[in-house]
Short mmCIF file of N, CA and C in Angstrom, two decimals:
data_model
loop_
_atom_site.label_atom_id
_atom_site.label_comp_id
_atom_site.label_asym_id
_atom_site.label_seq_id
_atom_site.Cartn_x
_atom_site.Cartn_y
_atom_site.Cartn_z
N MET A 300 0.82 -1.19 0.00
CA MET A 300 0.00 0.00 0.00
C MET A 300 0.87 1.26 0.00
N PHE A 301 1.92 1.26 0.82
CA PHE A 301 2.80 2.43 0.89
C PHE A 301 3.42 2.72 -0.47
N SER A 302 3.82 1.67 -1.18
CA SER A 302 4.47 1.90 -2.48
C SER A 302 3.50 2.51 -3.49
N LYS A 303 2.21 2.14 -3.45
CA LYS A 303 1.23 2.72 -4.36
C LYS A 303 1.03 4.20 -4.06
N ILE A 304 1.00 4.56 -2.80
CA ILE A 304 0.86 5.97 -2.41
C ILE A 304 2.09 6.74 -2.86
N PHE A 305 3.26 6.18 -2.65
CA PHE A 305 4.50 6.85 -3.03
C PHE A 305 4.57 7.06 -4.55
N ILE A 306 4.20 6.05 -5.32
CA ILE A 306 4.21 6.17 -6.78
C ILE A 306 3.21 7.23 -7.24
N THR A 307 2.03 7.26 -6.63
CA THR A 307 1.03 8.28 -6.97
C THR A 307 1.55 9.67 -6.67
N PHE A 308 2.22 9.83 -5.52
CA PHE A 308 2.78 11.13 -5.15
C PHE A 308 3.85 11.56 -6.15
N ILE A 309 4.74 10.66 -6.52
CA ILE A 309 5.80 10.98 -7.48
C ILE A 309 5.19 11.35 -8.84
N ALA A 310 4.17 10.63 -9.29
CA ALA A 310 3.52 10.94 -10.56
C ALA A 310 2.87 12.32 -10.51
N ALA A 311 2.25 12.66 -9.40
CA ALA A 311 1.61 13.98 -9.26
C ALA A 311 2.65 15.09 -9.29
N VAL A 312 3.78 14.88 -8.65
CA VAL A 312 4.85 15.87 -8.66
C VAL A 312 5.39 16.04 -10.08
N ALA A 313 5.55 14.95 -10.80
CA ALA A 313 6.07 15.02 -12.17
C ALA A 313 5.12 15.79 -13.09
N VAL A 314 3.80 15.59 -12.91
CA VAL A 314 2.83 16.29 -13.75
C VAL A 314 2.84 17.77 -13.45
N THR A 315 2.91 18.15 -12.18
CA THR A 315 2.88 19.56 -11.84
C THR A 315 4.19 20.26 -12.17
N ALA A 316 5.25 19.51 -12.37
CA ALA A 316 6.53 20.13 -12.70
C ALA A 316 6.58 20.59 -14.15
N GLN A 317 5.72 20.00 -15.00
CA GLN A 317 5.67 20.42 -16.40
C GLN A 317 4.90 21.72 -16.46
N GLY A 318 5.26 22.61 -17.38
CA GLY A 318 4.57 23.88 -17.48
C GLY A 318 4.10 24.18 -18.89
N ILE A 319 3.08 25.03 -18.97
CA ILE A 319 2.56 25.48 -20.25
C ILE A 319 2.33 26.98 -20.16
N GLU A 320 2.82 27.71 -21.13
CA GLU A 320 2.58 29.15 -21.22
C GLU A 320 2.01 29.45 -22.60
N SER A 321 1.08 30.38 -22.67
CA SER A 321 0.51 30.80 -23.94
C SER A 321 0.95 32.22 -24.23
N GLY A 322 1.13 32.54 -25.50
CA GLY A 322 1.56 33.88 -25.86
C GLY A 322 1.60 34.04 -27.36
N THR A 323 2.47 34.90 -27.83
CA THR A 323 2.59 35.20 -29.25
C THR A 323 4.04 35.02 -29.70
N LEU A 324 4.20 34.42 -30.86
CA LEU A 324 5.51 34.26 -31.48
C LEU A 324 5.70 35.38 -32.48
N THR A 325 6.78 36.11 -32.35
CA THR A 325 7.16 37.11 -33.35
C THR A 325 8.58 36.81 -33.80
N GLN A 326 8.94 37.35 -34.94
CA GLN A 326 10.26 37.07 -35.51
C GLN A 326 11.26 38.14 -35.12
N TYR A 327 12.48 37.72 -34.85
CA TYR A 327 13.57 38.68 -34.72
C TYR A 327 14.52 38.48 -35.89
N THR A 328 15.11 39.57 -36.33
CA THR A 328 16.04 39.47 -37.46
C THR A 328 17.49 39.60 -37.01
N THR A 329 17.68 40.15 -35.82
CA THR A 329 19.02 40.24 -35.24
C THR A 329 18.92 39.74 -33.81
N ILE A 330 20.03 39.46 -33.20
CA ILE A 330 20.03 39.02 -31.81
C ILE A 330 19.40 40.12 -30.97
N PRO A 331 18.36 39.81 -30.18
CA PRO A 331 17.63 40.83 -29.45
C PRO A 331 18.43 41.58 -28.39
N SER A 332 19.44 40.99 -27.85
CA SER A 332 20.22 41.67 -26.82
C SER A 332 21.64 41.13 -26.83
N SER A 333 22.47 41.77 -26.07
CA SER A 333 23.85 41.29 -25.99
C SER A 333 23.97 40.06 -25.10
N PHE A 334 22.92 39.75 -24.36
CA PHE A 334 22.94 38.59 -23.47
C PHE A 334 22.55 37.33 -24.24
N THR A 335 23.40 36.35 -24.25
CA THR A 335 23.10 35.04 -24.80
C THR A 335 23.58 34.01 -23.80
N CYS A 336 22.75 33.03 -23.52
CA CYS A 336 23.10 32.00 -22.55
C CYS A 336 24.29 31.19 -23.03
N GLY A 337 25.14 30.84 -22.11
CA GLY A 337 26.25 29.97 -22.43
C GLY A 337 25.79 28.56 -22.74
N ASP A 338 24.59 28.18 -22.21
CA ASP A 338 24.07 26.83 -22.40
C ASP A 338 23.10 26.76 -23.57
N ALA A 339 23.06 27.76 -24.43
CA ALA A 339 22.07 27.82 -25.50
C ALA A 339 22.47 26.97 -26.69
N SER A 340 22.88 25.76 -26.45
CA SER A 340 23.29 24.88 -27.54
C SER A 340 22.43 23.63 -27.56
N GLY A 341 21.18 23.77 -27.11
CA GLY A 341 20.27 22.63 -27.07
C GLY A 341 19.66 22.34 -28.43
N ASP A 342 18.50 21.71 -28.42
CA ASP A 342 17.82 21.32 -29.64
C ASP A 342 17.08 22.49 -30.26
N GLY A 343 17.08 22.55 -31.57
CA GLY A 343 16.29 23.53 -32.28
C GLY A 343 16.87 24.93 -32.25
N PRO A 344 16.16 25.87 -32.89
CA PRO A 344 16.63 27.25 -32.94
C PRO A 344 16.59 27.91 -31.57
N VAL A 345 17.41 28.92 -31.39
CA VAL A 345 17.45 29.66 -30.13
C VAL A 345 16.37 30.73 -30.15
N ILE A 346 15.58 30.80 -29.07
CA ILE A 346 14.52 31.79 -28.97
C ILE A 346 14.87 32.81 -27.90
N ALA A 347 14.28 33.99 -28.04
CA ALA A 347 14.44 35.06 -27.05
C ALA A 347 13.17 35.12 -26.21
N VAL A 348 13.34 35.33 -24.91
CA VAL A 348 12.21 35.35 -23.99
C VAL A 348 12.31 36.54 -23.05
N SER A 349 11.23 36.77 -22.31
CA SER A 349 11.19 37.85 -21.32
C SER A 349 12.03 37.47 -20.10
N PRO A 350 12.37 38.46 -19.28
CA PRO A 350 13.10 38.14 -18.05
C PRO A 350 12.35 37.14 -17.16
N ASP A 351 11.01 37.29 -17.06
CA ASP A 351 10.23 36.36 -16.24
C ASP A 351 10.27 34.94 -16.78
N MET A 352 10.17 34.82 -18.10
CA MET A 352 10.19 33.49 -18.70
C MET A 352 11.57 32.85 -18.57
N LEU A 353 12.61 33.66 -18.71
CA LEU A 353 13.97 33.14 -18.54
C LEU A 353 14.15 32.61 -17.12
N GLU A 354 13.60 33.33 -16.15
CA GLU A 354 13.69 32.88 -14.76
C GLU A 354 12.86 31.62 -14.55
N GLU A 355 11.70 31.55 -15.17
CA GLU A 355 10.79 30.40 -15.02
C GLU A 355 11.36 29.14 -15.67
N PHE A 356 11.79 29.24 -16.93
CA PHE A 356 12.26 28.08 -17.68
C PHE A 356 13.73 27.77 -17.41
N GLY A 357 14.56 28.78 -17.38
CA GLY A 357 16.00 28.57 -17.21
C GLY A 357 16.73 28.66 -18.53
N CYS A 358 17.94 29.13 -18.46
CA CYS A 358 18.79 29.33 -19.63
C CYS A 358 19.20 27.99 -20.22
N GLY A 359 19.11 27.86 -21.54
CA GLY A 359 19.51 26.64 -22.20
C GLY A 359 18.49 25.53 -22.16
N HIS A 360 17.30 25.81 -21.62
CA HIS A 360 16.27 24.78 -21.50
C HIS A 360 15.59 24.55 -22.85
N THR A 361 15.39 23.31 -23.20
CA THR A 361 14.69 22.96 -24.43
C THR A 361 13.19 23.00 -24.17
N VAL A 362 12.46 23.62 -25.09
CA VAL A 362 11.01 23.73 -24.98
C VAL A 362 10.37 23.26 -26.28
N THR A 363 9.09 22.97 -26.23
CA THR A 363 8.32 22.66 -27.43
C THR A 363 7.38 23.82 -27.68
N VAL A 364 7.39 24.36 -28.89
CA VAL A 364 6.53 25.47 -29.27
C VAL A 364 5.42 24.90 -30.16
N PHE A 365 4.16 25.15 -29.78
CA PHE A 365 3.00 24.72 -30.56
C PHE A 365 2.39 25.93 -31.23
N PHE A 366 2.08 25.82 -32.52
CA PHE A 366 1.50 26.91 -33.30
C PHE A 366 0.20 26.42 -33.90
N GLY A 367 -0.88 27.18 -33.75
CA GLY A 367 -2.18 26.79 -34.29
C GLY A 367 -2.98 26.00 -33.28
N THR A 368 -4.14 25.53 -33.72
CA THR A 368 -5.04 24.80 -32.83
C THR A 368 -5.60 23.57 -33.53
N GLY A 369 -6.12 22.67 -32.73
CA GLY A 369 -6.79 21.49 -33.25
C GLY A 369 -5.91 20.63 -34.14
N ALA A 370 -6.54 20.10 -35.19
CA ALA A 370 -5.84 19.19 -36.09
C ALA A 370 -4.76 19.89 -36.90
N SER A 371 -4.86 21.21 -37.03
CA SER A 371 -3.86 21.94 -37.82
C SER A 371 -2.66 22.42 -36.99
N ALA A 372 -2.64 22.09 -35.71
CA ALA A 372 -1.53 22.53 -34.85
C ALA A 372 -0.23 21.85 -35.26
N THR A 373 0.84 22.62 -35.22
CA THR A 373 2.17 22.08 -35.51
C THR A 373 3.07 22.37 -34.31
N SER A 374 4.18 21.67 -34.23
CA SER A 374 5.10 21.90 -33.11
C SER A 374 6.54 21.83 -33.59
N ALA A 375 7.40 22.47 -32.83
CA ALA A 375 8.83 22.45 -33.11
C ALA A 375 9.58 22.61 -31.79
N THR A 376 10.77 22.08 -31.75
CA THR A 376 11.62 22.20 -30.57
C THR A 376 12.48 23.44 -30.70
N ALA A 377 12.67 24.14 -29.58
CA ALA A 377 13.53 25.33 -29.55
C ALA A 377 14.28 25.36 -28.22
N THR A 378 15.28 26.21 -28.14
CA THR A 378 16.07 26.35 -26.92
C THR A 378 16.05 27.79 -26.45
N ILE A 379 15.76 27.98 -25.17
CA ILE A 379 15.80 29.32 -24.60
C ILE A 379 17.25 29.74 -24.50
N GLY A 380 17.60 30.84 -25.17
CA GLY A 380 18.99 31.22 -25.19
C GLY A 380 19.27 32.70 -25.22
N GLN A 381 18.21 33.51 -25.31
CA GLN A 381 18.43 34.95 -25.36
C GLN A 381 17.39 35.67 -24.51
N LEU A 382 17.80 36.79 -23.96
CA LEU A 382 16.93 37.63 -23.15
C LEU A 382 16.54 38.84 -23.97
N ASP A 383 15.24 39.14 -23.99
CA ASP A 383 14.74 40.35 -24.65
C ASP A 383 13.91 41.11 -23.63
N THR A 384 14.46 42.19 -23.10
CA THR A 384 13.76 42.96 -22.06
C THR A 384 12.56 43.70 -22.62
N GLY A 385 12.40 43.75 -23.94
CA GLY A 385 11.23 44.37 -24.54
C GLY A 385 10.00 43.48 -24.51
N ILE A 386 10.19 42.20 -24.22
CA ILE A 386 9.07 41.27 -24.11
C ILE A 386 8.55 41.34 -22.68
N THR A 387 7.26 41.65 -22.52
CA THR A 387 6.73 41.83 -21.17
C THR A 387 5.82 40.71 -20.71
N SER A 388 5.26 39.93 -21.60
CA SER A 388 4.36 38.85 -21.21
C SER A 388 5.13 37.54 -21.11
N LEU A 389 4.79 36.74 -20.11
CA LEU A 389 5.52 35.50 -19.84
C LEU A 389 5.54 34.55 -21.03
N GLY A 390 4.44 34.44 -21.77
CA GLY A 390 4.37 33.46 -22.85
C GLY A 390 4.83 33.94 -24.20
N ASN A 391 5.14 35.22 -24.33
CA ASN A 391 5.58 35.74 -25.63
C ASN A 391 7.04 35.40 -25.87
N ILE A 392 7.34 35.02 -27.10
CA ILE A 392 8.72 34.71 -27.47
C ILE A 392 9.04 35.32 -28.83
N LYS A 393 10.32 35.47 -29.10
CA LYS A 393 10.79 35.87 -30.42
C LYS A 393 11.70 34.76 -30.94
N GLY A 394 11.54 34.45 -32.20
CA GLY A 394 12.35 33.39 -32.79
C GLY A 394 12.84 33.75 -34.17
N PRO A 395 13.82 33.02 -34.66
CA PRO A 395 14.36 33.27 -36.00
C PRO A 395 13.42 32.70 -37.06
N ILE A 396 13.63 33.07 -38.29
CA ILE A 396 12.78 32.62 -39.40
C ILE A 396 12.75 31.10 -39.49
N ILE A 397 13.81 30.42 -39.10
CA ILE A 397 13.83 28.96 -39.17
C ILE A 397 12.76 28.33 -38.27
N LEU A 398 12.42 28.98 -37.15
CA LEU A 398 11.36 28.47 -36.28
C LEU A 398 10.01 28.63 -36.97
N PHE A 399 9.78 29.77 -37.63
CA PHE A 399 8.54 29.97 -38.37
C PHE A 399 8.39 28.90 -39.46
N THR A 400 9.48 28.63 -40.16
CA THR A 400 9.47 27.62 -41.21
C THR A 400 9.13 26.25 -40.64
N ALA A 401 9.73 25.89 -39.52
CA ALA A 401 9.47 24.60 -38.89
C ALA A 401 8.01 24.46 -38.46
N LEU A 402 7.40 25.58 -38.06
CA LEU A 402 6.01 25.56 -37.61
C LEU A 402 5.02 25.74 -38.76
N GLY A 403 5.52 26.08 -39.94
CA GLY A 403 4.63 26.35 -41.06
C GLY A 403 3.91 27.68 -40.92
N ALA A 404 4.47 28.58 -40.14
CA ALA A 404 3.85 29.89 -39.88
C ALA A 404 4.39 30.91 -40.87
N THR A 405 3.52 31.83 -41.30
CA THR A 405 3.96 32.86 -42.23
C THR A 405 4.12 34.22 -41.57
N GLY A 406 3.75 34.33 -40.31
CA GLY A 406 3.87 35.59 -39.60
C GLY A 406 3.59 35.40 -38.14
N PRO A 407 3.55 36.49 -37.38
CA PRO A 407 3.28 36.39 -35.94
C PRO A 407 1.96 35.68 -35.69
N GLY A 408 1.90 34.95 -34.60
CA GLY A 408 0.67 34.25 -34.27
C GLY A 408 0.70 33.67 -32.88
N PRO A 409 -0.46 33.17 -32.42
CA PRO A 409 -0.56 32.61 -31.08
C PRO A 409 0.18 31.28 -30.97
N ILE A 410 0.84 31.10 -29.85
CA ILE A 410 1.59 29.87 -29.61
C ILE A 410 1.38 29.42 -28.17
N SER A 411 1.76 28.21 -27.91
CA SER A 411 1.89 27.69 -26.55
C SER A 411 3.29 27.13 -26.44
N VAL A 412 3.89 27.29 -25.28
CA VAL A 412 5.23 26.78 -25.03
C VAL A 412 5.15 25.81 -23.87
N THR A 413 5.67 24.61 -24.04
CA THR A 413 5.69 23.64 -22.95
C THR A 413 7.12 23.25 -22.64
N TRP A 414 7.33 22.88 -21.40
CA TRP A 414 8.65 22.41 -21.00
C TRP A 414 8.49 21.36 -19.94
N GLU A 415 9.48 20.53 -19.82
CA GLU A 415 9.53 19.52 -18.77
C GLU A 415 10.82 19.73 -18.00
N PRO A 416 10.79 19.38 -16.74
CA PRO A 416 12.00 19.60 -15.91
C PRO A 416 13.19 18.80 -16.40
#
């Protein structure tokens, strides 16, 4: 009985450790700031995030970006690697054109960003 309770507790902690943020993806054409994470060599293109999101996710963390809704939703992997102090909302990100191409997006649009610990 104790082991079942322990496994349930661990599973609940794992689920709550994953996060989802919603926001808008916009394109940057140059590096948004002079700050670039030393660990920004993860999977996918490097994205720029707000100070709050950088604190929440962590530098160099790999995230999944979802674009669109329902059956037409697409996803791509990206790495948090740049700070953009002009971004004020937690879920808003800026990415290079390669991220738009991977998502099949032609311009700015609503996205969701997920991450796992």
